[in-house]
């Protein structure tokens, strides 16, 4: 597990970014103008994941010209992948609570206050998230709400509740707040899923970390008082991107279900993953009757079901690759 450094502050906002030079100013301005935080000792840290644009210069400008009383710190994380960036953020953070805000997230004026207050009022909460609204460059397709969760848009109503970790119903990493003590005592130093690094765009890194928190006994909460907007550019609603996203979300399903499973449950999970998704595919084909090639939402769903069905084989391939790489290292 990670080693916690001594906490000195109440709250850390951690912004992992890759080539976010144009996006960061809008996010930083919203954070600099947060309300009801006069007595809060907090900081913003930027985790630059090998940007090739002017991200570093943007942060240097704010560091020189910001008159606020909190810290703005910058770190370069050379290991590519959002999982490495978030782990680096945890290691560098000085706050009791750590909020992960992506460089395309726009927090409401009281987002920091609501995030901090919830953590103080729920000492058993290891992680919590709120409402994530879509800020669309173009109008989304009809029935988009059926797949909006895959683009980190979450609107689960006005009542607080626990997330259903056993069924992988968990919040995304964007706009997630974690208790540093919980993360450091529960989440391994290295995660299986590193982020959407290759053409397959395999996800799972957010859910994997939360499953470890859940396994250690920490609660994971939905707090509707936290509001943040997720900017969705037009290309994220295009067919090719959505197909790759659907497949990447599906390929991690089996491996994620194994994290909290006992050994005797693993064969059952294998069978349920294959047969359950096969059933969903057949239902889908009957429902759309040939329209699945023209309906964008149907295309997304069928690709997710197919990828979920074959996720055990992807998992086995990943394990074989890992064994092979470790064998080479040992022989060297």
Coordinates of C-alpha atoms in Angstrom, one line a residue:
X1 CA 0.0 0.0 0.0
X2 CA 1.0 3.6 -0.3
X3 CA 2.7 5.4 2.5
X4 CA 0.9 8.6 3.7
X5 CA 2.9 11.7 4.3
X6 CA 2.0 13.9 7.3
X7 CA -1.1 15.9 6.6
X8 CA -0.7 19.6 6.9
X9 CA -3.8 21.0 5.2
X10 CA -7.5 20.4 5.1
X11 CA -8.1 19.9 1.4
X12 CA -6.2 19.3 -1.8
X13 CA -7.5 19.7 -5.3
X14 CA -5.4 17.6 -7.6
X15 CA -5.6 18.2 -11.4
X16 CA -4.1 15.5 -13.6
X17 CA -3.5 17.0 -17.0
X18 CA -2.1 16.1 -20.4
X19 CA -1.7 19.0 -22.9
X20 CA -4.2 21.0 -20.9
X21 CA -2.7 24.4 -21.4
X22 CA -5.8 25.8 -23.1
X23 CA -8.3 24.1 -20.7
X24 CA -6.6 24.8 -17.3
X25 CA -7.2 28.5 -17.0
X26 CA -10.9 28.1 -17.0
X27 CA -10.7 25.4 -14.3
X28 CA -8.2 27.4 -12.2
X29 CA -10.3 30.6 -12.4
X30 CA -13.3 28.7 -11.0
X31 CA -11.3 27.2 -8.2
X32 CA -9.7 30.6 -7.3
X33 CA -13.2 32.0 -6.9
X34 CA -14.7 29.3 -4.7
X35 CA -17.1 30.5 -1.9
X36 CA -17.5 29.7 1.8
X37 CA -13.9 28.5 2.2
X38 CA -12.5 31.5 4.2
X39 CA -11.4 29.2 7.1
X40 CA -10.2 26.3 4.9
X41 CA -6.5 25.5 4.5
X42 CA -6.2 24.1 1.1
X43 CA -4.1 23.8 -2.0
X44 CA -4.2 23.0 -5.7
X45 CA -1.6 20.6 -7.3
X46 CA -1.1 20.1 -11.0
X47 CA 0.1 16.7 -12.1
X48 CA 1.5 17.2 -15.6
X49 CA 1.5 13.8 -17.3
X50 CA 4.2 14.5 -20.0
X51 CA 2.4 17.4 -21.7
X52 CA 4.1 18.7 -24.9
X53 CA 2.2 22.1 -24.9
X54 CA 2.5 25.1 -22.6
X55 CA 1.0 23.6 -19.5
X56 CA 4.0 24.3 -17.3
X57 CA 4.1 27.9 -18.5
X58 CA 0.4 28.4 -17.7
X59 CA 0.9 27.1 -14.2
X60 CA 4.0 29.3 -13.7
X61 CA 1.9 32.3 -14.7
X62 CA -0.7 31.6 -12.0
X63 CA 1.9 30.9 -9.4
X64 CA 3.5 34.3 -10.0
X65 CA 0.3 36.3 -10.3
X66 CA -2.1 34.6 -7.9
X67 CA -2.7 36.6 -4.7
X68 CA -4.7 33.9 -3.0
X69 CA -3.6 32.5 0.3
X70 CA -3.4 28.9 -0.7
X71 CA -0.7 26.9 -2.5
X72 CA -0.5 26.1 -6.2
X73 CA 2.1 23.4 -6.8
X74 CA 3.3 21.7 -10.0
X75 CA 4.7 18.2 -10.6
X76 CA 5.8 16.4 -13.7
X77 CA 4.8 12.7 -13.7
X78 CA 6.7 10.9 -16.4
X79 CA 4.9 7.5 -16.2
X80 CA 2.1 7.9 -18.7
X81 CA -1.4 7.1 -17.6
X82 CA -4.1 8.7 -15.5
X83 CA -3.6 6.0 -12.8
X84 CA 0.1 7.1 -12.3
X85 CA -0.9 10.7 -12.3
X86 CA -3.5 10.2 -9.5
X87 CA -1.2 8.0 -7.4
X88 CA 1.4 10.8 -7.7
X89 CA -1.2 13.3 -6.6
X90 CA -2.0 11.2 -3.5
X91 CA 1.7 11.0 -2.6
X92 CA 2.2 14.7 -3.0
X93 CA -1.0 16.0 -1.5
X94 CA -0.9 17.6 1.9
X95 CA -4.7 17.7 2.5
X96 CA -6.7 15.4 4.6
X97 CA -9.1 15.0 1.6
X98 CA -8.0 14.9 -2.0
X99 CA -10.3 15.9 -4.8
X100 CA -9.5 14.8 -8.3
X101 CA -10.6 17.4 -10.8
X102 CA -9.9 16.8 -14.5
X103 CA -8.8 19.7 -16.7
X104 CA -12.2 19.6 -18.4
X105 CA -14.2 19.8 -15.2
X106 CA -15.9 23.0 -14.2
X107 CA -16.7 23.1 -10.4
X108 CA -19.7 25.0 -9.1
X109 CA -18.8 28.0 -6.8
X110 CA -19.4 26.0 -3.6
X111 CA -17.9 22.7 -4.9
X112 CA -14.9 22.7 -2.6
X113 CA -17.0 23.7 0.5
X114 CA -19.6 21.0 -0.2
X115 CA -16.8 18.4 -0.8
X116 CA -15.0 19.2 2.4
X117 CA -18.1 19.5 4.5
X118 CA -19.4 16.1 3.4
X119 CA -16.1 14.4 4.3
X120 CA -16.2 15.9 7.8
X121 CA -19.7 14.8 8.3
X122 CA -19.1 11.2 7.1
X123 CA -16.0 9.8 8.8
X124 CA -16.5 6.3 7.4
X125 CA -16.5 7.7 3.8
X126 CA -13.4 6.7 2.0
X127 CA -14.6 8.4 -1.2
X128 CA -17.5 10.5 -2.4
X129 CA -18.7 12.1 -5.5
X130 CA -21.6 14.3 -6.6
X131 CA -23.6 15.4 -9.6
X132 CA -21.6 15.6 -12.9
X133 CA -23.5 17.5 -15.5
X134 CA -22.7 17.5 -19.2
X135 CA -21.5 20.7 -20.8
X136 CA -21.9 19.8 -24.5
X137 CA -20.3 21.5 -27.5
X138 CA -23.0 20.0 -29.7
X139 CA -26.4 18.4 -28.8
X140 CA -26.0 14.7 -27.8
X141 CA -28.0 12.1 -29.8
X142 CA -31.4 10.9 -28.8
X143 CA -31.5 8.6 -25.8
X144 CA -28.0 9.7 -24.8
X145 CA -28.9 9.4 -21.1
X146 CA -28.7 5.6 -21.5
X147 CA -24.9 5.8 -22.0
X148 CA -24.0 9.1 -20.4
X149 CA -22.4 7.4 -17.4
X150 CA -19.7 6.1 -19.7
X151 CA -18.7 9.7 -20.4
X152 CA -18.5 10.5 -16.7
X153 CA -21.9 12.3 -16.5
X154 CA -23.7 11.3 -13.3
X155 CA -27.0 12.7 -12.1
X156 CA -28.4 10.3 -9.5
X157 CA -31.1 12.5 -7.9
X158 CA -31.2 14.7 -4.8
X159 CA -30.8 12.1 -2.0
X160 CA -27.5 11.0 -0.5
X161 CA -26.8 7.3 -0.9
X162 CA -24.1 4.7 -0.9
X163 CA -22.8 3.5 -4.2
X164 CA -23.3 -0.2 -5.1
X165 CA -19.7 -1.4 -5.3
X166 CA -20.6 -5.1 -5.4
X167 CA -22.2 -4.5 -8.8
X168 CA -19.5 -2.1 -10.0
X169 CA -21.9 0.9 -9.8
X170 CA -19.3 3.4 -8.7
X171 CA -18.4 7.0 -9.6
X172 CA -15.8 8.0 -12.1
X173 CA -12.4 9.3 -11.0
X174 CA -13.2 12.8 -12.3
X175 CA -14.6 15.0 -9.5
X176 CA -14.0 12.2 -7.0
X177 CA -12.9 13.1 -3.5
X178 CA -11.0 10.6 -1.4
X179 CA -9.8 10.5 2.2
X180 CA -6.1 10.3 2.0
X181 CA -5.9 7.9 5.0
X182 CA -8.3 5.5 3.3
X183 CA -6.5 5.6 -0.1
X184 CA -3.0 5.1 1.5
X185 CA -4.2 2.2 3.6
X186 CA -6.2 0.4 0.9
X187 CA -5.0 1.1 -2.7
X188 CA -1.9 -0.7 -4.0
X189 CA 1.1 1.3 -5.1
X190 CA 0.5 0.1 -8.7
X191 CA -2.9 -0.6 -10.3
X192 CA -3.7 -3.2 -13.0
X193 CA -5.4 -0.6 -15.2
X194 CA -3.2 2.5 -16.0
X195 CA -5.7 4.6 -18.0
X196 CA -6.7 4.8 -21.7
X197 CA -3.2 4.5 -23.1
X198 CA -3.6 2.6 -26.3
X199 CA -5.9 2.2 -29.2
X200 CA -8.1 -0.1 -27.1
X201 CA -8.7 2.6 -24.6
X202 CA -9.2 0.1 -21.8
X203 CA -10.6 1.8 -18.7
X204 CA -11.1 0.5 -15.2
X205 CA -8.5 2.5 -13.3
X206 CA -11.1 4.6 -11.5
X207 CA -13.2 1.6 -10.5
X208 CA -10.2 -0.5 -9.5
X209 CA -9.1 2.0 -6.9
X210 CA -12.6 2.3 -5.4
X211 CA -13.0 -1.4 -5.2
X212 CA -9.9 -1.6 -3.0
X213 CA -11.4 1.1 -0.8
X214 CA -14.6 -0.9 -0.6
X215 CA -12.7 -4.1 0.1
X216 CA -11.0 -2.4 3.1
X217 CA -14.4 -1.5 4.6
X218 CA -14.6 2.2 3.6
X219 CA -17.9 3.6 2.4
X220 CA -18.3 5.2 -1.0
X221 CA -21.0 7.9 -1.2
X222 CA -23.0 10.0 -3.6
X223 CA -23.4 13.6 -2.4
X224 CA -25.9 15.5 -4.5
X225 CA -24.8 18.9 -3.1
X226 CA -21.6 18.7 -5.1
X227 CA -22.1 20.0 -8.6
X228 CA -19.5 20.0 -11.4
X229 CA -19.8 20.2 -15.2
X230 CA -17.9 18.0 -17.6
X231 CA -17.1 19.6 -20.9
X232 CA -17.9 17.2 -23.8
X233 CA -16.3 18.3 -27.1
X234 CA -18.0 17.3 -30.4
X235 CA -15.6 14.5 -31.2
X236 CA -16.6 12.6 -28.0
X237 CA -20.0 12.1 -29.5
X238 CA -18.7 10.8 -32.8
X239 CA -19.3 7.1 -33.8
X240 CA -15.7 6.0 -33.9
X241 CA -14.8 7.4 -30.5
X242 CA -17.9 6.0 -28.9
X243 CA -17.2 2.5 -30.3
X244 CA -13.7 2.5 -28.9
X245 CA -14.9 3.9 -25.6
X246 CA -17.6 1.2 -25.3
X247 CA -15.1 -1.6 -26.0
X248 CA -12.5 -0.1 -23.6
X249 CA -15.1 0.0 -20.8
X250 CA -16.2 -3.6 -21.5
X251 CA -12.8 -5.2 -21.7
X252 CA -12.0 -4.4 -18.0
X253 CA -15.2 -5.9 -16.6
X254 CA -14.1 -9.4 -15.7
X255 CA -10.8 -8.3 -14.1
X256 CA -12.6 -5.8 -12.0
X257 CA -15.1 -8.3 -10.7
X258 CA -12.3 -10.5 -9.6
X259 CA -10.8 -7.9 -7.2
X260 CA -13.2 -8.6 -4.3
X261 CA -14.0 -12.2 -5.3
X262 CA -13.1 -15.3 -3.3
X263 CA -11.3 -18.1 -5.2
X264 CA -14.4 -20.3 -5.3
X265 CA -16.4 -17.4 -6.8
X266 CA -14.1 -16.8 -9.7
X267 CA -15.4 -19.7 -12.0
X268 CA -18.9 -18.5 -11.3
X269 CA -18.0 -15.0 -12.3
X270 CA -16.4 -16.3 -15.5
X271 CA -19.5 -18.2 -16.5
X272 CA -21.8 -15.3 -15.6
X273 CA -19.7 -12.8 -17.5
X274 CA -19.8 -14.8 -20.7
X275 CA -23.4 -16.1 -20.5
X276 CA -24.9 -13.0 -19.0
X277 CA -23.5 -10.8 -21.8
X278 CA -24.4 -13.3 -24.4
X279 CA -28.0 -13.0 -23.2
X280 CA -27.8 -9.2 -23.3
X281 CA -26.5 -9.4 -26.9
X282 CA -29.4 -11.6 -28.0
X283 CA -31.9 -9.4 -26.3
X284 CA -30.3 -6.4 -28.0
X285 CA -30.5 -8.0 -31.5
X286 CA -34.2 -8.8 -31.0
X287 CA -35.0 -5.3 -29.7
X288 CA -33.4 -3.4 -32.5
X289 CA -34.0 -5.9 -35.4
X290 CA -31.4 -4.6 -37.8
X291 CA -31.4 -1.0 -36.5
X292 CA -28.2 -1.6 -34.4
X293 CA -26.1 -0.4 -37.3
X294 CA -27.7 3.1 -37.6
X295 CA -28.7 3.9 -34.0
X296 CA -25.6 5.4 -32.3
X297 CA -26.8 4.4 -28.8
X298 CA -27.5 0.9 -29.9
X299 CA -24.1 0.7 -31.5
X300 CA -22.5 1.7 -28.3
X301 CA -24.4 -0.8 -26.2
X302 CA -23.7 -3.8 -28.5
X303 CA -20.0 -3.0 -28.5
X304 CA -20.0 -2.8 -24.7
X305 CA -21.8 -6.1 -24.3
X306 CA -19.5 -7.8 -26.8
X307 CA -16.4 -6.5 -25.1
X308 CA -17.7 -7.4 -21.7
X309 CA -18.4 -11.0 -22.9
X310 CA -14.8 -11.4 -24.1
X311 CA -13.3 -9.6 -21.1
X312 CA -12.2 -12.9 -19.4
X313 CA -10.1 -13.7 -22.5
X314 CA -8.6 -10.2 -22.5
X315 CA -7.8 -10.7 -18.8
X316 CA -6.1 -14.0 -19.4
X317 CA -4.1 -12.5 -22.2
X318 CA -3.0 -9.6 -20.0
X319 CA -1.9 -12.0 -17.2
X320 CA 0.1 -14.1 -19.7
X321 CA 1.8 -10.9 -21.0
X322 CA 2.6 -9.9 -17.5
X323 CA 4.1 -13.3 -16.7
X324 CA 6.1 -13.1 -19.9
X325 CA 7.5 -9.7 -19.2
X326 CA 8.4 -10.6 -15.6
X327 CA 10.2 -13.7 -16.9
X328 CA 12.2 -11.6 -19.3
X329 CA 13.2 -9.2 -16.5
X330 CA 14.2 -12.1 -14.2
X331 CA 16.3 -13.7 -17.0
X332 CA 18.0 -10.4 -17.6

